[in-house]
PDB file of C-alpha atoms in Angstrom:
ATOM      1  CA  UNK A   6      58.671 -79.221  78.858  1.00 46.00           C
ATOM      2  CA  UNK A   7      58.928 -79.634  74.970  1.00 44.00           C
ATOM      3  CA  UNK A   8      55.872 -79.307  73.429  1.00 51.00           C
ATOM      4  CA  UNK A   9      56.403 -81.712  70.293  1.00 46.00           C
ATOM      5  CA  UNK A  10      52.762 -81.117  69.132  1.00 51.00           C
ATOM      6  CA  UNK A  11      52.858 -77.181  68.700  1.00 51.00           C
ATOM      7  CA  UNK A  12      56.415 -77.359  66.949  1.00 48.00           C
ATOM      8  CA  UNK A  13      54.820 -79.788  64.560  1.00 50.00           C
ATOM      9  CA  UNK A  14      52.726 -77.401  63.832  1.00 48.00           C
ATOM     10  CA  UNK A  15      54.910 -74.232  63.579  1.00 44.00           C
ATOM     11  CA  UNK A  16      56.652 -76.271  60.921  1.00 46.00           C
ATOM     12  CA  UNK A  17      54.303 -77.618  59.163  1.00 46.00           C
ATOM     13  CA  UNK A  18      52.751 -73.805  58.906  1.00 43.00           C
ATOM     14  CA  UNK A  19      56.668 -72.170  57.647  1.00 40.00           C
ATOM     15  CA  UNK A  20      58.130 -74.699  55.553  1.00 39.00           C
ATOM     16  CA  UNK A  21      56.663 -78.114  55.050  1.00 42.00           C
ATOM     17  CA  UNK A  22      54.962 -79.710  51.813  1.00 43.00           C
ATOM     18  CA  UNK A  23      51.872 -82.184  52.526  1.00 47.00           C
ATOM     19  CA  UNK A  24      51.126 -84.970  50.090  1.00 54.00           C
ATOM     20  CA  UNK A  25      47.649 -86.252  51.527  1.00 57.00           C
ATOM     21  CA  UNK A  26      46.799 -89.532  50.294  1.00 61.00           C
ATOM     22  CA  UNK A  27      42.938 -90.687  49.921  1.00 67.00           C
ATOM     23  CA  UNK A  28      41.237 -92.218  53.141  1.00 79.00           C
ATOM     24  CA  UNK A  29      40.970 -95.890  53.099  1.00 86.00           C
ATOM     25  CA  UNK A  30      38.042 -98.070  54.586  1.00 89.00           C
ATOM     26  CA  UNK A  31      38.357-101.081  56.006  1.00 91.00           C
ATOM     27  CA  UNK A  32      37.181-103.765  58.624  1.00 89.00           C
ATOM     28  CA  UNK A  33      38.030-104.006  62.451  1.00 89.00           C
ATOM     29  CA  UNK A  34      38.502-107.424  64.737  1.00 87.00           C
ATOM     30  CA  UNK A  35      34.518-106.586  65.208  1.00 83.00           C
ATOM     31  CA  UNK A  36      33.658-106.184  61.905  1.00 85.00           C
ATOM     32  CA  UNK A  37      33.001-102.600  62.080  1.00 85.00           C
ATOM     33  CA  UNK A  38      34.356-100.385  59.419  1.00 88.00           C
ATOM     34  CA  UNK A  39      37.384 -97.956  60.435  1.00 91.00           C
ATOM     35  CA  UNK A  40      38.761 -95.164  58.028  1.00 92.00           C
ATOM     36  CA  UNK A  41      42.239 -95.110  57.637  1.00 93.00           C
ATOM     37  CA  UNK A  42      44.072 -91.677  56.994  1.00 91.00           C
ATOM     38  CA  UNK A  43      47.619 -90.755  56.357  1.00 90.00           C
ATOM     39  CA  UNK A  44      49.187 -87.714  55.773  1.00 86.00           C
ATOM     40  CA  UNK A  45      53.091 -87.624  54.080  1.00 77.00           C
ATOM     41  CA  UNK A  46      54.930 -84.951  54.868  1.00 68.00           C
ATOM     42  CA  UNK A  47      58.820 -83.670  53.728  1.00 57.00           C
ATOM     43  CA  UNK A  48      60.518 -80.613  55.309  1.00 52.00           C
ATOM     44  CA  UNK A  49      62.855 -78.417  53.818  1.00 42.00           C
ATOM     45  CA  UNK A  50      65.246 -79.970  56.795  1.00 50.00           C
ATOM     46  CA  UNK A  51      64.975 -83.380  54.794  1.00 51.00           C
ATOM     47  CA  UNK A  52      63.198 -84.716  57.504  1.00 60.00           C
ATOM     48  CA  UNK A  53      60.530 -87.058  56.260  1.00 82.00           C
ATOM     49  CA  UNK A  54      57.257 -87.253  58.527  1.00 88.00           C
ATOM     50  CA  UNK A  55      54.059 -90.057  58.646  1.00 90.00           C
ATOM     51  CA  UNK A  56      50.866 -89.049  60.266  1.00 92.00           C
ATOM     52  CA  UNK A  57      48.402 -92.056  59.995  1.00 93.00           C
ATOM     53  CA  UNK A  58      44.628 -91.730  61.899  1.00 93.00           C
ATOM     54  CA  UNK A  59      42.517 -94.676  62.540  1.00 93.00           C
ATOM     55  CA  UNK A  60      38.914 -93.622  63.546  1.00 90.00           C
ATOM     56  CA  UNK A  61      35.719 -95.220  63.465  1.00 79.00           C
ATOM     57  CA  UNK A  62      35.061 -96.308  67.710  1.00 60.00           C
ATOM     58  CA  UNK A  63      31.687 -95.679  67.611  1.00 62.00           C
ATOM     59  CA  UNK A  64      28.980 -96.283  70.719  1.00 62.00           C
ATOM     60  CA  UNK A  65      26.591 -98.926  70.106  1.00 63.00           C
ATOM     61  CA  UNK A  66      23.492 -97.318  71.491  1.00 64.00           C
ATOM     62  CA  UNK A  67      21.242 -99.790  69.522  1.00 68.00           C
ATOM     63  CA  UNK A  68      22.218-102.990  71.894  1.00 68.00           C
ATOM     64  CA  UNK A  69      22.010-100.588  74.670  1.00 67.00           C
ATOM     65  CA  UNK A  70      18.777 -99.438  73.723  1.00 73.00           C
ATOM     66  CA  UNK A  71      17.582-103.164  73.483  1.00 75.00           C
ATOM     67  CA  UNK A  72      19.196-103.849  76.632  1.00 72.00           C
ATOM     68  CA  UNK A  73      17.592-101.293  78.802  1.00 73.00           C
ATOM     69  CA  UNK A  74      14.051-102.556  76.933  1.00 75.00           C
ATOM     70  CA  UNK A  75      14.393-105.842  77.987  1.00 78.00           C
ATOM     71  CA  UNK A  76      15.178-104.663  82.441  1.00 74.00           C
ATOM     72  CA  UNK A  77      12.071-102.480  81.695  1.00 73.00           C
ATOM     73  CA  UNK A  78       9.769-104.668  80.989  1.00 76.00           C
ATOM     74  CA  UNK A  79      11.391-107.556  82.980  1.00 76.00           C
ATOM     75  CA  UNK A  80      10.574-104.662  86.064  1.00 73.00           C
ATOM     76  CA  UNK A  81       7.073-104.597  85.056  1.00 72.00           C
ATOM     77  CA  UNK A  82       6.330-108.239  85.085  1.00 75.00           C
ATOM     78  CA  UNK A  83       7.568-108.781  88.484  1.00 75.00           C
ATOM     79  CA  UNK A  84       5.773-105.480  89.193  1.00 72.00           C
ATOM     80  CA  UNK A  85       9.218-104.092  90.504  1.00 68.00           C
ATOM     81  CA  UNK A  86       7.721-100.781  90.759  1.00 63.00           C
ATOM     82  CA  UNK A  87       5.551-101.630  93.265  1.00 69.00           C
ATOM     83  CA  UNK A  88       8.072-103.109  95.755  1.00 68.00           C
ATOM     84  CA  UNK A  89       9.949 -99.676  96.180  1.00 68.00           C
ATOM     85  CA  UNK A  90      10.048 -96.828  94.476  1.00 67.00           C
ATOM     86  CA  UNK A  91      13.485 -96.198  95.880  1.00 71.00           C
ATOM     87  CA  UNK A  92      15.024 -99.457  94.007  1.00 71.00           C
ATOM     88  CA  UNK A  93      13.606 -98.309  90.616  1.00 68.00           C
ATOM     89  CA  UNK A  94      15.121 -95.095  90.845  1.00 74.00           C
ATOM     90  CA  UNK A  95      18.468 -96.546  91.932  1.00 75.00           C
ATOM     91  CA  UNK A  96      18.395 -98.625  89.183  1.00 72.00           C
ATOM     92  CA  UNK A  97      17.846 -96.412  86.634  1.00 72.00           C
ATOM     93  CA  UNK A  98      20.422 -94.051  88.213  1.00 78.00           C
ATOM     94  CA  UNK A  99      22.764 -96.862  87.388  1.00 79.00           C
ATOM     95  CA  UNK A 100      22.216 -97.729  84.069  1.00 73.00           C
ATOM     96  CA  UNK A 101      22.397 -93.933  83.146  1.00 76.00           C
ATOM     97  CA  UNK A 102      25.704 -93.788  84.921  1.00 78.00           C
ATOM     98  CA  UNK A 103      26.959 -97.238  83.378  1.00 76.00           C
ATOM     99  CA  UNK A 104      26.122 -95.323  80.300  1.00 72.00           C
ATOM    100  CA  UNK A 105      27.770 -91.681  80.809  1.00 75.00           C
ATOM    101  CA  UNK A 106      31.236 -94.078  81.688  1.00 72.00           C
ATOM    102  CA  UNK A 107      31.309 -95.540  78.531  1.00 70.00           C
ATOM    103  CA  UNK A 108      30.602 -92.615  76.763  1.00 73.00           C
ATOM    104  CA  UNK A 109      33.434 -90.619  78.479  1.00 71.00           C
ATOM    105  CA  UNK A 110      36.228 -93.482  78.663  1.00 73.00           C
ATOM    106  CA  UNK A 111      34.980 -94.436  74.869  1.00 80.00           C
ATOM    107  CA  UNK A 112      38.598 -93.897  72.378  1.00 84.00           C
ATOM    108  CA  UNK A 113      37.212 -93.039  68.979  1.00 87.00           C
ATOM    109  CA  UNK A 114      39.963 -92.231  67.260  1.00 91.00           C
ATOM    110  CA  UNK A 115      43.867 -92.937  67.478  1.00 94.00           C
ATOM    111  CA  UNK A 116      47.051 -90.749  65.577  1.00 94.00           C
ATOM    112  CA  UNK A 117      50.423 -92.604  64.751  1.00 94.00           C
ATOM    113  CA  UNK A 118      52.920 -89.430  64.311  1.00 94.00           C
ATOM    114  CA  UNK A 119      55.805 -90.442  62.824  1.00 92.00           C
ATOM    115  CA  UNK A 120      58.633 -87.805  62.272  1.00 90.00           C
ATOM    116  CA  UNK A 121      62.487 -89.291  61.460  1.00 88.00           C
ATOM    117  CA  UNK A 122      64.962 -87.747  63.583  1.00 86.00           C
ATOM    118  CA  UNK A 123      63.036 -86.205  65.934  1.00 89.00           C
ATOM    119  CA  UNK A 124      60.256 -89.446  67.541  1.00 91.00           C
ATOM    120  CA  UNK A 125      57.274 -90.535  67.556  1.00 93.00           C
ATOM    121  CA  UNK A 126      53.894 -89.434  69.270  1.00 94.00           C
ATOM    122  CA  UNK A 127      50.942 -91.452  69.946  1.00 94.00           C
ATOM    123  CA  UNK A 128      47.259 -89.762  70.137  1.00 94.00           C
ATOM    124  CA  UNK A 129      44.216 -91.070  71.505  1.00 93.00           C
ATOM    125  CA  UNK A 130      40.833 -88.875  71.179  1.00 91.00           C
ATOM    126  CA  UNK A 131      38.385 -89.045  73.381  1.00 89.00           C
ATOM    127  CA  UNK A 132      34.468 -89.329  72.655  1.00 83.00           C
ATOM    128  CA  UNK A 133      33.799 -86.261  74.781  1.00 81.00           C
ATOM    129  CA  UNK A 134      36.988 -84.409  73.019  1.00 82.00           C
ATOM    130  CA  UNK A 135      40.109 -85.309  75.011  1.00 87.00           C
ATOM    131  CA  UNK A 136      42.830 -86.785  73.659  1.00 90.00           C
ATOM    132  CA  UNK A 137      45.673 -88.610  75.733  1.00 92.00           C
ATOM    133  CA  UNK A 138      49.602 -88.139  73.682  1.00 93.00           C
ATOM    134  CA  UNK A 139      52.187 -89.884  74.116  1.00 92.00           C
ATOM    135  CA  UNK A 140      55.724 -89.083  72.889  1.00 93.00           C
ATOM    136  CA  UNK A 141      59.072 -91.488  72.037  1.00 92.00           C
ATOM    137  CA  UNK A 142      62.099 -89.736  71.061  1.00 92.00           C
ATOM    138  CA  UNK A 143      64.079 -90.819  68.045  1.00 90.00           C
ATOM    139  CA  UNK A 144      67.328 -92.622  69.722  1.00 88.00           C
ATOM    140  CA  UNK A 145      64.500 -95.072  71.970  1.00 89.00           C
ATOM    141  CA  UNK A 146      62.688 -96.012  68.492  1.00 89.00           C
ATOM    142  CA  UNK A 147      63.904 -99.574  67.507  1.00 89.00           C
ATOM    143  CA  UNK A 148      61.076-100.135  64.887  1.00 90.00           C
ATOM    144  CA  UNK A 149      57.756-101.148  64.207  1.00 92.00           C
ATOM    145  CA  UNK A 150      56.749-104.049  63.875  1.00 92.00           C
ATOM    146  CA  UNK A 151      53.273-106.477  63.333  1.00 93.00           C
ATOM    147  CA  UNK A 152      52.710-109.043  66.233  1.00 91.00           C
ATOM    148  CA  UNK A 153      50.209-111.500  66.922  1.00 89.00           C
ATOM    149  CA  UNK A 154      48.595-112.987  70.503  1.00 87.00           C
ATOM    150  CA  UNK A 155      45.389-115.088  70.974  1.00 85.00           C
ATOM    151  CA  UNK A 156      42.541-114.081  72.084  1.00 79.00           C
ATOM    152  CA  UNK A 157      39.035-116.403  73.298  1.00 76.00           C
ATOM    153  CA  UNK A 158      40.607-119.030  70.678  1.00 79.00           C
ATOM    154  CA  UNK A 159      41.329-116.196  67.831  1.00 83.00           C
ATOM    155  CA  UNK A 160      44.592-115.018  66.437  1.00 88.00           C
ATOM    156  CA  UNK A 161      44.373-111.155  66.651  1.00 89.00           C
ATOM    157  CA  UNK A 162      47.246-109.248  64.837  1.00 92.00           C
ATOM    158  CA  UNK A 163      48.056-105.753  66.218  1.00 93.00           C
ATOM    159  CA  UNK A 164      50.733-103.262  65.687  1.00 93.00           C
ATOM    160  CA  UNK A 165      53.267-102.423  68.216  1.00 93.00           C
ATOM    161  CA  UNK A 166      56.526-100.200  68.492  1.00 91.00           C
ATOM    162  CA  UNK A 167      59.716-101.692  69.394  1.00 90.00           C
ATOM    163  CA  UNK A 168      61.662 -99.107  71.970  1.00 90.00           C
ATOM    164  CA  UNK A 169      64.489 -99.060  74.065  1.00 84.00           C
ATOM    165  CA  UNK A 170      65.053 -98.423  77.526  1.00 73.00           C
ATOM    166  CA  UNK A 171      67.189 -95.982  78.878  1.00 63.00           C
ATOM    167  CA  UNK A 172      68.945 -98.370  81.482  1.00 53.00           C
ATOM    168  CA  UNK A 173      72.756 -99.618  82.341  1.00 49.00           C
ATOM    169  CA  UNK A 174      71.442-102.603  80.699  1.00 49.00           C
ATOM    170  CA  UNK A 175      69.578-101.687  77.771  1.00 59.00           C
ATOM    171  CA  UNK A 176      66.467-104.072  77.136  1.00 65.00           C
ATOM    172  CA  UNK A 177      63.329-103.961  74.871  1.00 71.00           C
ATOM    173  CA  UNK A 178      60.054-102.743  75.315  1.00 84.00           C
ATOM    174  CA  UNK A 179      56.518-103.170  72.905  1.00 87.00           C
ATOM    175  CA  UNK A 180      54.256-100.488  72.738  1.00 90.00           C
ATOM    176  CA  UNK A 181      51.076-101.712  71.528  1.00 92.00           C
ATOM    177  CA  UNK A 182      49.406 -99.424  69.202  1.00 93.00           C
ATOM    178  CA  UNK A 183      46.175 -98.613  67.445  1.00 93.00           C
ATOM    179  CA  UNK A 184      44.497-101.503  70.574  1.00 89.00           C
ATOM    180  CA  UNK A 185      41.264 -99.413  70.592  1.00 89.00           C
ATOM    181  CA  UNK A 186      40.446 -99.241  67.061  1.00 89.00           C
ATOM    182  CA  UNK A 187      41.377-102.912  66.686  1.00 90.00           C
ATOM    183  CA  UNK A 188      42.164-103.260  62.747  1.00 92.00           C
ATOM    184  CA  UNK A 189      42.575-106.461  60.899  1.00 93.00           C
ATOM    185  CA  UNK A 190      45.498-107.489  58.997  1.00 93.00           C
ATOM    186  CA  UNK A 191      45.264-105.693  55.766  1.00 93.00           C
ATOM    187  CA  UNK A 192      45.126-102.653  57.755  1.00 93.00           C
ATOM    188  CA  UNK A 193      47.526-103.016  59.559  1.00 94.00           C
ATOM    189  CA  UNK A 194      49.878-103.768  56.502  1.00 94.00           C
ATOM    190  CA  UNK A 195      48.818-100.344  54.944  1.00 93.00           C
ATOM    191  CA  UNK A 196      49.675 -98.736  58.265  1.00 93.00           C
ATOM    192  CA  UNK A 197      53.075-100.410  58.396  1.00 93.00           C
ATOM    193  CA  UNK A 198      53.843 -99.693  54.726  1.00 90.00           C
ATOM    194  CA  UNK A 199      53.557 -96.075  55.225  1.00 88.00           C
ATOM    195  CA  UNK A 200      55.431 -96.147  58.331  1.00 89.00           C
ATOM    196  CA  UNK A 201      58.336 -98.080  56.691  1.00 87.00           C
ATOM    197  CA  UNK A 202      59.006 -95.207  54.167  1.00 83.00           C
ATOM    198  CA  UNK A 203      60.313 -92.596  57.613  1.00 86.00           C
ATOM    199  CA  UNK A 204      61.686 -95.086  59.149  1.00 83.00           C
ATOM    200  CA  UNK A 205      63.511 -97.407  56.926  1.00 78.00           C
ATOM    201  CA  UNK A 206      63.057 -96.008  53.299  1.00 69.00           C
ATOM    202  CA  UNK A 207      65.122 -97.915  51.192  1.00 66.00           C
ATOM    203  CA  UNK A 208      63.578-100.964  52.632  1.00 61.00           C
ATOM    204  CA  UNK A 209      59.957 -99.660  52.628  1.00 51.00           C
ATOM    205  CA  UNK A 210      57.273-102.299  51.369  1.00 44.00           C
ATOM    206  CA  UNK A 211      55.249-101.019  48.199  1.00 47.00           C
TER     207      UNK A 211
END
């Protein structure tokens, strides 16, 4: 199986030149802030490469906090405690479970790896550490592209990468991108501008 990660980083380590650009803050569809990071790089192959990181997905533990306040001393006025002591500890064995899911499905950071000629890999990291990839050779990569969908009456804008499949009748397929992170607009632009110069560089958007 070919292990696009660990040749990335052989070449990176023999031959490659990084241009590192300054991280950039700005505002998801929540309102919290995200950092933005991208990474150029140019091989002495003249392959051109885009790494861009989105991270930010933090827990909320205050509203849980508040939350968890509020069923205590709802339990107390009814005097739950005194029903069954069974219940109570059930209960409380679910909210800490409730909690320990959240914390290990929680995506707080996501990688767009863009490298021309060779594909593209996705990379989701985990709260607890573990990070899900995802890898699109270069001859399946259409483009990428900004699309909108509504949402609870709201017009939410997220990135998504146009692909072909590999079928007697070739059709297109969206890969939605950067859906855990959630940035707005202008974020997305910045993310698309630096993915423009790989993948189409004379018509990248500066």
């Amino acid at each position: 199986m070919y292990n696009f990660q660990s040749d990335q980083k052989r070449r990176s380590e023999c031959d490659s030149t990084r241009q590192r650009q300054p991280s950039m803050t700005f505002k998801n569809v929540h309102g919290e802030e995200i950092y933005v990071d991208v990474r150029l790089k140019k091989h002495s192959n003249n392959k051109r490469a885009v790494e861009v990181n989105v991270s930010g997905g933090r827990i909320q533990f205050l509203p849980w906090i508040r939350y968890t306040l509020i069923l205590t001393v709802m339990a107390f006025v009814i005097q739950f405690h005194t029903l069954h002591v069974g219940w109570l500890c059930t209960a409380v064995l679910m909210q800490l479970a409730t909690l320990m899911y959240r914390i290990h499905g929680k995506i707080v950071s996501e990688t767009l790896l863009v490298v021309a000629g060779l594909g593209i890999q996705t990379t989701a990291t985990f709260y607890m550490g573990k990070q899900h990839t995802r890898f699109i050779p270069w001859g399946s990569v259409v483009d990428i592209i900004i699309a909108e969908t509504i949402s609870m009456q709201r017009v939410l804008f997220y990135m998504a990468l146009l692909v072909k499949e590999e079928a007697a009748v070739p059709n297109q397929e969206l890969i939605p991108l950067y859906l855990n992170t959630w940035p707005r607009l202008p974020c997305l632009r910045y993310i698309y501008s630096a993915c423009q110069d790989v993948l189409n560089p004379s018509l990248s958007l500066r």
